C-alpha cells in the first residue's frame, strides 16, 4: 500500500493541507490545551455487548439499592443519580464533598465531571471495591487507553490548536468590507461582533470557514473544533461541517463554558449559529448539540442536570421535531418544552433575520410531557403541521432509489418493513445499499447481520459507499474509510442463532445510546431456533414478528426485517403469500418489498424490486434493478435512471392504471 497522507485524527482532507508547512503562531492561545494530557478516561470501549453477555442496562432500583448498601450518599436527578466522586482525593465528611459523580439511570454508566473519569456500571462497582480497600480509584491520567488511540487524540488536539491559532475573530479581519461579505455569506449579518467574540467564534480565511471551539468543561482548555463552510445554492445556503477530532472521539456542547452554576434554564439548538442568534436576541443560556438533530449522546446528560427547564429548538423541519421528542425522553419530559416548527417559528437564525420575536416563540413552546388522554384541541397544531408539510411527513427520501420514493414516498419512523427474495438473489447486498442510502442522509442505523459477519458486511457497504473496487485502489482506502467512519452506523456483534430477548435488549440499548431510528435485522430465521415455542415454528415466528412490531411502535424506530421465502417453483415470481410462515408477517408489516429474480427464465442479471404492500398511501409497483459487480450496487446511482413499471401478475387481470395514468397502482394493502 502506498504511504498514506498526513492523518492526524483521521480528519477529512479538506483542512489538512492547511496544517502542512507554515510556521506556527508564536504566542499560544490562552485556551490551548497541553499536548501531554488525556482529556477523558474510558474503562471500556463504547461498543455493543458481545453475544452471551449480560443485558447492558441495569435498573435504577438496583443502582439505588447498591449505593445505599455501600454507604454512598446520592441525590435523585432528572436522568442521572448524583453522588460524591470516587476518583479524587478523599475529603473529610465535614467538607461536604460536591456531588460530581453522575450515574445514568438507564444504563448505569457514569461520568465524574471533576476528573472526567467515566465508564460502565461494572467499572463503577470495581472503583467502589478499590475505595473500600483503601486503594484510590485510578484517575484519568492512569487510563487504559491504547498507545495508538492516545497518540491520535494528542495529534487531534494539536491540529485543532494549530487551526485555532490561524483563525481570526471576525472583528479583526483586514477591513470592514471583508467582515460584511463574510457575514452575508453565512447569513449572520444580524449577529454582533460582541456575540461572536463571547462564544469564541473565529474565521479561517484560507478555508473560508467559521471555526467554533469546543472547550473542556473543567479547565476551559481547547479540546476540539467544528469548522463550517457555507455554499450558496440558489436562494438557499447549504452548510458543510468538519470536526477535529471526530464526533465519536470527543463530544462537547458548544457554549458550555459560558453556563453559570446558578443557571436553571437552557435552550438546546441543532446548530451553533442558532445558539448565537438565540442568545443575542433573548439573553437565555443556549447550547448547541454536537451533531444537531442526529444524536444526543448520553455522555452529555450530566452537564444538563443542573437545569430545571430545557427547551429544545432543533430546527425547522419535521425530522428535527421528531428528534426533539425523542431527546426529551432522555432528558425527562417533565422538564422539557419543544418549539414546534412552522412558518412563524423557523430555526432561530432565520427568525432573527426575519425580525421575529424569539422571546415570544420560546414562551409558546409546548410541554413535552403529555397525559395519557388528550383532546383534539391539544393535537390540533400537530395535525396542521403534518398537513402543511406532507412531503416531510412522507419520510426521508432515498437518493439512490428515486423510483422507490415514487411508491413508498419515503422512509418513516415507527414502521415495519418486511423484505424477501429468492436464495442467492442478493438480498443482503441490496438491503445494505438500501440502508446505506438512508444512513448517508443522517438516519442513525443499527445493523443486525446474523447470516454474514460484520467484516464482510462492512466491506460490502464500504464498496457501495465508494462505488468502486477498493481492492484495486488501496491507496484510496484511508480516504473512503475515514468518510465511511463518520456515518451514524453501528453493528450488533451477534452472529448465528440468537435469542429474541437478547436482540431486543441490545436494540433498546442502541436506541438510548445512539438515537437509532432504523434497525436492519438479517434475518428472522436466525432467531427462531432459540425460542421456547420452537416446537411450533409458526407460533415462534408470529411471536418474533409481534415483538419487532411493538418495538418499532414504542421506540418510533423503523425496523427492516429480512425473511426468507417459502420453497417454491423457481420459475414463478414471489408474492406476498410467499413469505415464510403464517400471514402475520405480512399483516403486521407496513411495507412489503420483494426482490424478484428472473435469471432462471430470462438470463442472468434480470432482477427488479416489487413493492407489494404500502400502508402509508397504498401505492404499489415494480421497477428494474441493474446490478454492478464492481461497486456491488443495485441502484441507478451514476447511471441512467431505471423506469418504474406496474406489477404484472402471472394470473389474473393486470392492475389498473392510476388516476393520472401513472405507473404505480393505488390499491389498499
XYZ file of C-alpha atoms in Angstrom:
669
model
C 0.000 0.000 0.000
C 1.267 3.484 -0.817
C 2.152 5.744 2.073
C -0.959 7.463 3.372
C -1.013 11.254 3.555
C -0.943 13.068 6.882
C -3.734 11.563 9.047
C -3.633 13.248 12.432
C -7.041 12.221 13.928
C -8.364 10.905 10.632
C -9.995 14.167 9.775
C -11.099 14.638 6.226
C -8.659 16.129 3.769
C -10.428 19.476 3.397
C -8.453 21.214 6.155
C -5.369 19.026 6.491
C -3.446 20.882 3.774
C -3.749 23.963 5.960
C -1.721 22.177 8.620
C 1.190 21.197 6.400
C 4.104 23.568 6.355
C 3.997 27.141 7.517
C 5.243 28.451 10.817
C 3.136 28.088 13.885
C 1.997 31.185 15.688
C 4.436 32.092 18.406
C 2.032 33.137 21.089
C -0.019 30.149 22.126
C -3.713 30.793 22.658
C -4.719 31.072 26.302
C -7.310 28.413 25.518
C -4.793 25.966 24.031
C -4.593 22.536 25.615
C -1.419 20.960 26.824
C -0.499 18.100 24.477
C 0.504 15.647 27.161
C -2.756 15.125 28.981
C -5.606 12.815 28.001
C -8.971 14.562 28.123
C -11.110 11.556 29.100
C -10.616 8.167 30.607
C -12.606 5.211 29.299
C -12.615 1.973 31.172
C -14.167 0.108 28.248
C -14.671 0.888 24.620
C -18.103 2.161 23.628
C -19.362 -0.920 21.774
C -22.474 -3.028 21.841
C -22.343 -6.156 24.023
C -20.795 -9.403 22.931
C -23.074 -12.434 22.370
C -23.971 -14.111 25.613
C -23.081 -11.068 27.697
C -25.466 -9.681 30.293
C -28.030 -7.095 29.289
C -26.348 -3.689 29.012
C -28.870 -1.870 31.194
C -29.263 -2.027 34.958
C -32.448 -0.908 36.677
C -32.396 2.313 38.663
C -33.779 0.366 41.620
C -30.691 -1.862 41.619
C -28.433 1.189 41.398
C -30.112 2.861 44.360
C -30.012 -0.348 46.410
C -26.304 -0.814 45.725
C -25.381 2.764 46.625
C -27.293 2.533 49.903
C -25.649 -0.799 50.738
C -22.208 0.750 50.140
C -22.996 3.798 52.254
C -22.677 6.198 49.307
C -24.969 9.239 49.586
C -26.800 10.224 46.423
C -29.448 12.576 45.105
C -32.115 11.847 42.516
C -31.724 13.911 39.349
C -33.666 14.156 36.097
C -31.810 11.497 34.100
C -28.916 10.719 36.468
C -28.233 9.984 40.112
C -25.751 12.409 41.705
C -23.098 11.161 44.145
C -19.704 12.285 45.501
C -16.743 11.490 43.279
C -14.723 8.330 43.936
C -11.811 9.397 41.762
C -10.328 12.404 43.518
C -8.685 12.768 46.942
C -10.940 11.670 49.771
C -12.365 14.677 51.611
C -13.380 14.782 55.276
C -17.119 14.424 55.865
C -17.345 17.937 57.277
C -16.151 19.360 53.994
C -19.337 18.238 52.269
C -17.872 16.733 49.081
C -19.581 18.010 45.925
C -21.825 15.598 44.078
C -19.833 15.494 40.846
C -20.368 11.800 40.014
C -23.338 11.306 37.683
C -24.792 7.810 37.192
C -27.121 7.295 34.240
C -30.457 5.901 35.450
C -30.984 3.894 32.278
C -27.593 2.270 31.665
C -25.687 2.660 34.934
C -22.761 4.315 33.116
C -21.087 7.144 34.993
C -19.170 10.359 34.467
C -17.246 12.341 37.065
C -17.301 15.951 35.918
C -14.470 16.840 38.319
C -11.925 14.331 36.965
C -13.611 13.337 33.646
C -13.370 9.653 34.638
C -16.126 7.630 33.002
C -17.141 4.020 32.452
C -19.898 1.443 32.797
C -21.803 0.183 35.824
C -19.402 -2.708 36.449
C -16.480 -0.273 36.329
C -18.128 1.856 38.993
C -18.626 -1.185 41.206
C -14.936 -2.034 40.790
C -13.978 1.522 41.787
C -16.144 1.251 44.912
C -14.420 -2.003 45.899
C -10.990 -0.409 45.455
C -12.089 2.519 47.588
C -13.160 0.174 50.395
C -9.734 -1.480 50.312
C -8.022 1.845 50.681
C -6.752 1.839 47.092
C -7.539 5.116 45.302
C -9.534 4.681 42.128
C -7.452 5.441 39.013
C -7.786 8.931 37.653
C -7.999 9.944 34.005
C -4.199 10.058 33.649
C -3.960 6.351 34.550
C -6.467 5.159 31.968
C -6.042 2.083 29.873
C -6.115 3.926 26.579
C -4.177 2.176 23.878
C -0.986 3.900 22.747
C -2.248 4.430 19.234
C -5.505 5.920 20.468
C -3.681 8.200 22.900
C -1.267 9.402 20.210
C -4.152 10.024 17.843
C -6.025 12.052 20.468
C -2.879 14.062 21.091
C -2.437 14.791 17.382
C -6.101 15.785 17.114
C -5.722 18.373 19.867
C -2.520 19.652 18.303
C -4.161 20.042 14.887
C -7.143 21.774 16.468
C -4.813 24.182 18.261
C -2.930 24.997 15.047
C -6.135 25.748 13.124
C -7.449 27.766 16.066
C -4.327 29.931 16.133
C -4.501 30.603 12.401
C -8.143 31.631 12.612
C -9.061 35.243 13.441
C -12.067 36.830 15.147
C -14.362 38.374 12.545
C -13.805 41.785 14.082
C -10.075 41.520 13.368
C -10.221 40.897 9.632
C -8.400 43.243 7.252
C -11.299 45.604 6.616
C -14.999 46.057 7.343
C -15.946 45.045 3.798
C -14.431 41.577 4.230
C -16.297 41.189 7.508
C -19.559 42.279 5.872
C -19.149 39.883 2.936
C -18.226 37.004 5.255
C -21.253 37.564 7.480
C -23.535 37.798 4.461
C -22.189 34.504 3.080
C -23.160 32.707 6.295
C -26.423 34.604 6.759
C -25.261 36.053 10.085
C -25.393 39.764 9.293
C -27.581 40.499 12.370
C -25.069 38.840 14.717
C -22.991 41.385 16.591
C -19.223 41.052 16.853
C -19.632 41.012 20.632
C -21.816 37.885 20.384
C -19.299 36.107 18.154
C -16.474 37.111 20.486
C -18.348 35.943 23.585
C -18.727 32.441 22.131
C -15.171 32.427 20.753
C -16.190 32.127 17.081
C -13.378 32.741 14.592
C -12.893 32.761 10.815
C -10.341 30.678 8.905
C -9.668 32.762 5.810
C -7.775 30.042 3.899
C -10.746 27.663 4.030
C -13.487 30.344 4.135
C -14.856 28.589 7.217
C -16.243 29.670 10.556
C -14.476 27.997 13.478
C -16.464 27.010 16.583
C -14.345 25.966 19.579
C -15.047 23.062 21.945
C -13.673 23.948 25.348
C -13.291 21.375 28.125
C -15.910 21.979 30.852
C -13.376 21.546 33.639
C -10.444 23.806 32.721
C -11.699 25.615 29.569
C -8.848 24.122 27.519
C -9.359 23.772 23.785
C -10.313 20.148 23.042
C -11.704 20.348 19.538
C -13.161 22.447 16.740
C -16.062 22.419 14.353
C -15.493 24.146 11.016
C -18.441 25.341 8.979
C -18.338 26.151 5.264
C -21.304 27.880 3.610
C -22.181 27.352 -0.046
C -24.833 29.351 -1.861
C -27.311 27.183 -3.793
C -29.816 29.483 -5.437
C -31.680 31.345 -2.713
C -30.703 28.822 -0.041
C -27.436 28.309 1.831
C -26.093 24.800 2.412
C -23.563 24.074 5.146
C -20.704 21.575 5.257
C -19.305 20.633 8.659
C -15.917 19.207 9.668
C -14.762 18.385 13.188
C -11.424 17.869 14.919
C -11.380 15.335 16.458
C -14.153 13.122 15.146
C -17.566 13.142 16.811
C -17.060 9.733 18.381
C -13.648 10.705 19.795
C -14.754 13.730 21.782
C -18.217 15.154 22.413
C -18.981 18.621 23.632
C -21.791 21.140 23.954
C -20.936 24.379 22.195
C -21.269 27.253 24.665
C -20.912 25.106 27.804
C -18.132 27.199 29.467
C -20.500 30.219 29.399
C -23.094 28.471 31.567
C -23.154 29.705 35.152
C -23.668 27.476 38.156
C -26.899 29.268 39.023
C -28.469 28.960 35.581
C -31.633 26.850 35.778
C -32.957 27.194 32.215
C -31.322 26.430 28.883
C -32.231 26.144 25.202
C -30.726 23.320 23.123
C -30.298 24.095 19.433
C -29.263 21.996 16.468
C -26.650 24.404 15.125
C -24.064 26.715 16.630
C -25.323 29.709 14.613
C -28.795 29.176 16.063
C -27.385 29.247 19.591
C -25.642 32.556 18.819
C -28.794 34.112 17.372
C -30.986 32.923 20.219
C -28.645 34.121 22.950
C -28.248 37.532 21.330
C -31.999 38.018 20.939
C -33.126 36.681 24.323
C -30.114 36.525 26.659
C -31.158 32.966 27.597
C -28.326 30.425 28.113
C -28.018 28.426 24.883
C -26.114 25.287 23.931
C -25.667 23.594 20.544
C -25.665 19.806 20.230
C -22.544 18.411 18.502
C -24.490 16.551 15.798
C -27.655 18.575 15.694
C -30.839 16.563 15.481
C -28.960 13.339 14.739
C -27.975 12.204 18.226
C -27.894 13.274 21.879
C -25.043 11.229 23.411
C -25.839 10.060 26.982
C -22.321 11.197 27.951
C -23.596 14.780 27.725
C -26.590 14.291 30.046
C -24.633 15.041 33.275
C -23.863 18.551 32.014
C -27.601 19.209 31.612
C -28.629 18.003 35.070
C -28.475 21.461 36.667
C -31.295 22.836 34.507
C -34.826 22.853 35.836
C -36.223 23.622 32.384
C -34.831 22.564 28.999
C -36.288 23.901 25.752
C -35.421 22.080 22.526
C -35.399 24.217 19.366
C -33.515 21.956 16.987
C -34.613 23.087 13.549
C -37.442 23.933 11.203
C -38.411 20.550 9.744
C -40.346 17.524 10.967
C -37.191 15.416 11.390
C -35.959 17.946 13.944
C -39.373 17.894 15.624
C -39.337 14.099 15.904
C -35.775 14.186 17.223
C -36.742 16.760 19.851
C -39.480 14.483 21.165
C -37.051 11.542 21.370
C -34.381 13.627 23.111
C -36.965 14.801 25.641
C -37.382 11.174 26.756
C -33.722 11.053 27.766
C -33.798 14.428 29.473
C -37.053 13.679 31.372
C -40.147 15.041 29.580
C -41.445 16.731 32.740
C -38.825 19.480 32.436
C -38.710 19.761 28.638
C -40.509 22.097 26.254
C -40.412 21.877 22.463
C -40.575 24.598 19.830
C -42.756 23.215 17.061
C -41.559 24.065 13.532
C -43.773 26.339 11.497
C -43.711 29.302 9.127
C -43.814 31.710 12.055
C -41.427 29.545 14.104
C -38.424 28.823 11.861
C -34.990 27.993 13.249
C -33.550 30.769 15.475
C -31.091 32.277 12.975
C -33.767 32.603 10.302
C -36.183 34.033 12.859
C -33.595 36.679 13.788
C -33.009 37.523 10.116
C -36.777 37.911 9.602
C -37.162 40.178 12.609
C -39.408 37.785 14.530
C -39.800 37.926 18.297
C -37.693 34.990 19.548
C -38.716 35.535 23.173
C -42.372 35.143 22.185
C -41.574 31.932 20.290
C -39.812 30.476 23.341
C -42.764 31.306 25.577
C -45.068 29.441 23.165
C -43.031 26.216 23.389
C -45.140 23.122 24.013
C -44.607 20.856 27.026
C -43.022 17.531 26.073
C -44.926 15.536 28.685
C -48.494 14.620 27.764
C -51.243 12.965 29.727
C -52.478 9.513 28.790
C -55.594 11.013 27.193
C -55.549 14.142 25.054
C -58.178 16.065 23.169
C -58.064 17.139 19.534
C -57.545 20.689 20.745
C -54.162 19.619 22.127
C -53.266 17.839 18.868
C -54.659 20.497 16.542
C -51.354 22.225 15.751
C -49.509 18.938 15.181
C -52.212 17.768 12.765
C -51.964 21.053 10.887
C -48.174 20.673 10.774
C -48.471 17.262 9.131
C -50.974 18.570 6.575
C -48.810 21.587 5.760
C -45.635 19.514 5.450
C -46.870 16.447 3.597
C -43.505 15.870 1.876
C -41.658 15.805 5.194
C -44.308 13.553 6.755
C -43.681 11.062 3.940
C -40.210 10.472 5.390
C -36.576 10.573 4.315
C -36.156 10.203 0.564
C -33.741 7.724 -0.996
C -31.032 9.334 -3.121
C -30.027 6.120 -4.912
C -33.545 4.753 -5.444
C -35.746 7.598 -6.731
C -38.186 5.014 -8.082
C -38.726 3.775 -4.529
C -39.689 7.309 -3.489
C -42.459 7.316 -6.082
C -44.020 4.254 -4.474
C -43.215 4.334 -0.741
C -42.873 8.166 -0.727
C -40.093 7.920 1.882
C -38.642 6.130 4.898
C -40.731 6.805 8.017
C -40.097 6.142 11.684
C -42.196 3.659 13.598
C -42.865 1.364 10.644
C -42.046 -2.294 9.984
C -40.776 -3.275 6.544
C -40.612 -6.945 5.570
C -38.138 -7.768 2.800
C -37.835 -11.092 0.997
C -36.331 -12.604 -2.119
C -35.099 -15.927 -3.526
C -31.970 -17.550 -2.131
C -28.884 -16.187 -3.891
C -30.695 -13.221 -5.410
C -28.646 -10.668 -3.446
C -30.998 -9.764 -0.578
C -28.221 -8.782 1.822
C -26.357 -6.820 -0.849
C -29.481 -4.893 -1.829
C -30.677 -4.166 1.696
C -27.199 -2.946 2.687
C -27.303 -0.340 -0.097
C -30.924 0.468 0.759
C -29.883 1.175 4.388
C -26.612 2.891 3.414
C -28.534 5.347 1.265
C -30.554 6.464 4.295
C -27.551 6.423 6.612
C -25.653 8.897 4.412
C -28.582 11.276 4.952
C -28.287 11.184 8.726
C -30.591 8.268 9.576
C -28.895 6.575 12.556
C -28.748 2.898 11.592
C -28.151 -0.312 13.545
C -27.309 -3.472 11.592
C -28.023 -6.931 12.952
C -26.472 -9.347 10.486
C -26.811 -12.898 11.781
C -26.021 -14.599 8.478
C -22.749 -12.945 7.432
C -20.111 -11.479 9.745
C -19.700 -7.758 10.248
C -16.322 -7.564 8.496
C -17.771 -8.899 5.267
C -20.871 -6.717 5.614
C -18.775 -3.603 6.257
C -16.652 -4.441 3.215
C -19.784 -4.640 1.050
C -21.136 -1.348 2.387
C -17.791 0.429 2.009
C -17.575 -0.715 -1.617
C -21.116 0.549 -2.215
C -20.285 3.811 -0.468
C -17.211 4.391 -2.626
C -18.921 2.908 -5.750
C -15.646 1.295 -6.785
C -13.428 -1.716 -6.165
C -11.053 -0.565 -3.457
C -9.056 -3.798 -3.856
C -7.616 -2.267 -7.000
C -7.037 1.164 -5.419
C -5.754 0.505 -1.919
C -4.145 3.934 -1.781
C -7.692 5.350 -1.596
C -8.778 3.092 1.269
C -7.984 5.510 4.105
C -9.772 8.380 2.386
C -13.008 6.419 1.880
C -12.755 4.625 5.226
C -12.467 7.979 7.003
C -15.629 9.237 5.328
C -17.431 5.953 5.949
C -16.436 6.033 9.620
C -18.262 9.344 10.085
C -21.632 7.794 9.182
C -24.069 7.180 12.077
C -23.785 3.418 11.503
C -23.478 0.695 14.150
C -23.351 -3.111 14.059
C -24.590 -5.705 16.511
C -21.879 -8.238 17.264
C -24.201 -11.246 17.082
C -23.661 -13.992 14.523
C -25.695 -17.152 14.052
C -28.784 -18.080 16.055
C -29.761 -15.639 18.803
C -32.434 -15.273 21.457
C -35.046 -12.634 20.597
C -34.904 -11.113 24.098
C -31.137 -10.583 23.857
C -31.550 -8.950 20.463
C -34.338 -6.657 21.682
C -32.326 -5.653 24.771
C -29.390 -4.749 22.540
C -31.645 -2.756 20.210
C -33.123 -0.905 23.177
C -29.630 -0.073 24.414
C -28.628 1.214 20.971
C -31.743 3.393 20.695
C -30.901 5.056 24.006
C -27.145 5.383 23.460
C -27.051 6.307 19.761
C -30.611 7.518 18.994
C -31.053 4.752 16.432
C -34.011 5.317 14.095
C -33.503 2.404 11.672
C -32.732 -1.209 12.593
C -31.979 -3.836 9.937
C -32.415 -7.476 11.018
C -30.998 -10.038 8.578
C -32.684 -12.389 9.042
C -35.656 -13.615 11.085
C -34.903 -17.338 10.684
C -31.738 -16.995 12.807
C -33.829 -16.122 15.874
C -36.297 -18.975 15.715
C -34.064 -21.774 16.991
C -33.731 -20.258 20.478
C -37.395 -19.687 21.282
C -39.403 -21.735 23.764
C -42.062 -22.022 21.116
C -39.668 -23.623 18.654
C -41.817 -26.775 18.641
C -44.315 -24.706 16.697
C -42.245 -22.702 14.249
C -45.218 -20.685 13.007
C -46.088 -19.602 16.534
C -42.450 -18.759 17.196
C -42.285 -16.599 14.087
C -45.530 -14.831 14.970
C -44.144 -14.064 18.431
C -40.925 -12.583 16.991
C -42.729 -10.507 14.359
C -45.088 -9.175 17.020
C -42.144 -8.256 19.246
C -40.487 -6.307 16.439
C -43.765 -4.580 15.583
C -44.179 -3.464 19.195
C -40.555 -2.292 19.391
C -40.934 -0.164 16.257
C -44.073 1.491 17.618
C -42.854 2.045 21.187
C -39.478 3.478 20.135
C -40.562 5.366 16.997
C -37.949 3.339 15.154
C -38.175 1.822 11.667
C -37.336 -1.898 11.503
C -36.438 -3.621 8.248
C -36.844 -7.371 8.720
C -35.431 -9.813 6.174
C -37.391 -13.080 5.894
C -36.591 -15.977 3.582
C -39.418 -17.077 1.260
C -41.037 -20.467 1.217
C -39.670 -23.176 -1.048
C -41.485 -22.621 -4.319
C -41.029 -23.184 -8.016
C -38.043 -21.091 -9.125
C -39.786 -20.163 -12.356
C -42.658 -18.429 -10.536
C -42.465 -14.913 -9.208
C -42.716 -14.464 -5.462
C -45.846 -12.973 -3.947
C -46.691 -11.597 -0.525
C -48.010 -15.045 0.351
C -44.558 -16.467 -0.454
C -43.111 -15.078 2.789
C -42.157 -17.948 5.091
C -44.552 -18.654 7.958
C -48.096 -17.550 8.599
C -49.790 -14.421 7.302
C -48.887 -12.445 10.454
C -45.634 -11.103 8.991
C -47.359 -9.514 6.018
C -50.292 -8.363 8.172
C -48.103 -6.635 10.752
C -45.816 -5.080 8.134
C -46.376 -1.543 6.929
C -44.361 -2.261 3.786
C -43.545 -5.480 1.947
C -40.634 -5.433 -0.518
C -39.787 -8.398 -2.763
C -36.552 -8.770 -4.702
C -37.625 -10.649 -7.808
C -35.028 -12.653 -9.742
C -35.873 -13.875 -13.243
C -32.403 -15.001 -14.236
C -33.567 -18.624 -14.380
C -36.033 -17.863 -17.137
C -34.739 -14.730 -18.883
C -30.993 -14.879 -18.426
C -28.562 -13.607 -15.782
C -28.923 -10.237 -14.138
C -32.666 -9.760 -14.665
C -33.810 -8.501 -11.261
C -36.396 -5.992 -10.132
C -37.867 -4.728 -6.874
C -41.542 -5.115 -6.175
C -43.451 -3.095 -3.583
C -46.404 -5.356 -2.842
C -47.711 -3.537 0.247
C -47.634 0.116 1.239
C -49.760 1.038 4.231
C -48.862 4.746 4.005
C -50.872 5.506 0.870
C -51.447 2.165 -0.851
C -49.266 2.711 -3.944
C -47.622 -0.484 -5.167
C -45.461 -1.138 -8.183
C -42.222 -2.511 -9.568
C -39.001 -1.194 -11.081
C -35.969 -2.961 -12.589
C -32.587 -3.225 -10.867
C -29.248 -3.379 -12.632
C -26.505 -4.985 -10.577
C -22.956 -3.679 -10.865
C -20.405 -6.252 -9.729
C -17.613 -3.686 -9.461
C -19.457 -1.439 -6.997
C -21.856 -4.102 -5.604
C -24.747 -1.721 -6.207
C -28.281 -2.257 -7.452
C -29.143 1.413 -7.780
C -29.046 3.677 -10.783
C -26.540 5.797 -8.845
C -24.443 7.467 -11.508
C -26.238 5.587 -14.291
C -29.312 6.175 -16.404
C -32.449 6.075 -14.292
C -34.493 2.893 -14.475
C -38.110 3.146 -15.465
C -40.832 2.406 -12.956
C -43.295 -0.241 -14.089
C -46.504 -1.678 -12.762
C -46.640 -5.073 -11.154
C -47.905 -7.729 -13.545
C -49.425 -10.812 -12.032
C -48.854 -14.219 -13.631
C -52.542 -14.933 -13.241
C -55.494 -12.634 -13.135
C -56.099 -9.229 -14.732
C -53.438 -6.581 -14.921
C -53.612 -3.813 -12.320
C -55.478 -0.710 -13.366
C -53.610 2.449 -14.120
C -53.503 5.183 -11.541
C -55.801 8.188 -11.829
C -53.050 10.139 -13.590
C -52.203 7.340 -15.929
C -49.039 6.819 -13.911
C -47.104 3.674 -13.265
C -47.908 2.873 -9.635
C -51.090 1.073 -8.789
C -53.062 2.504 -5.889
C -54.566 -0.469 -4.180
C -55.027 -0.712 -0.455
C -52.815 -3.131 1.434
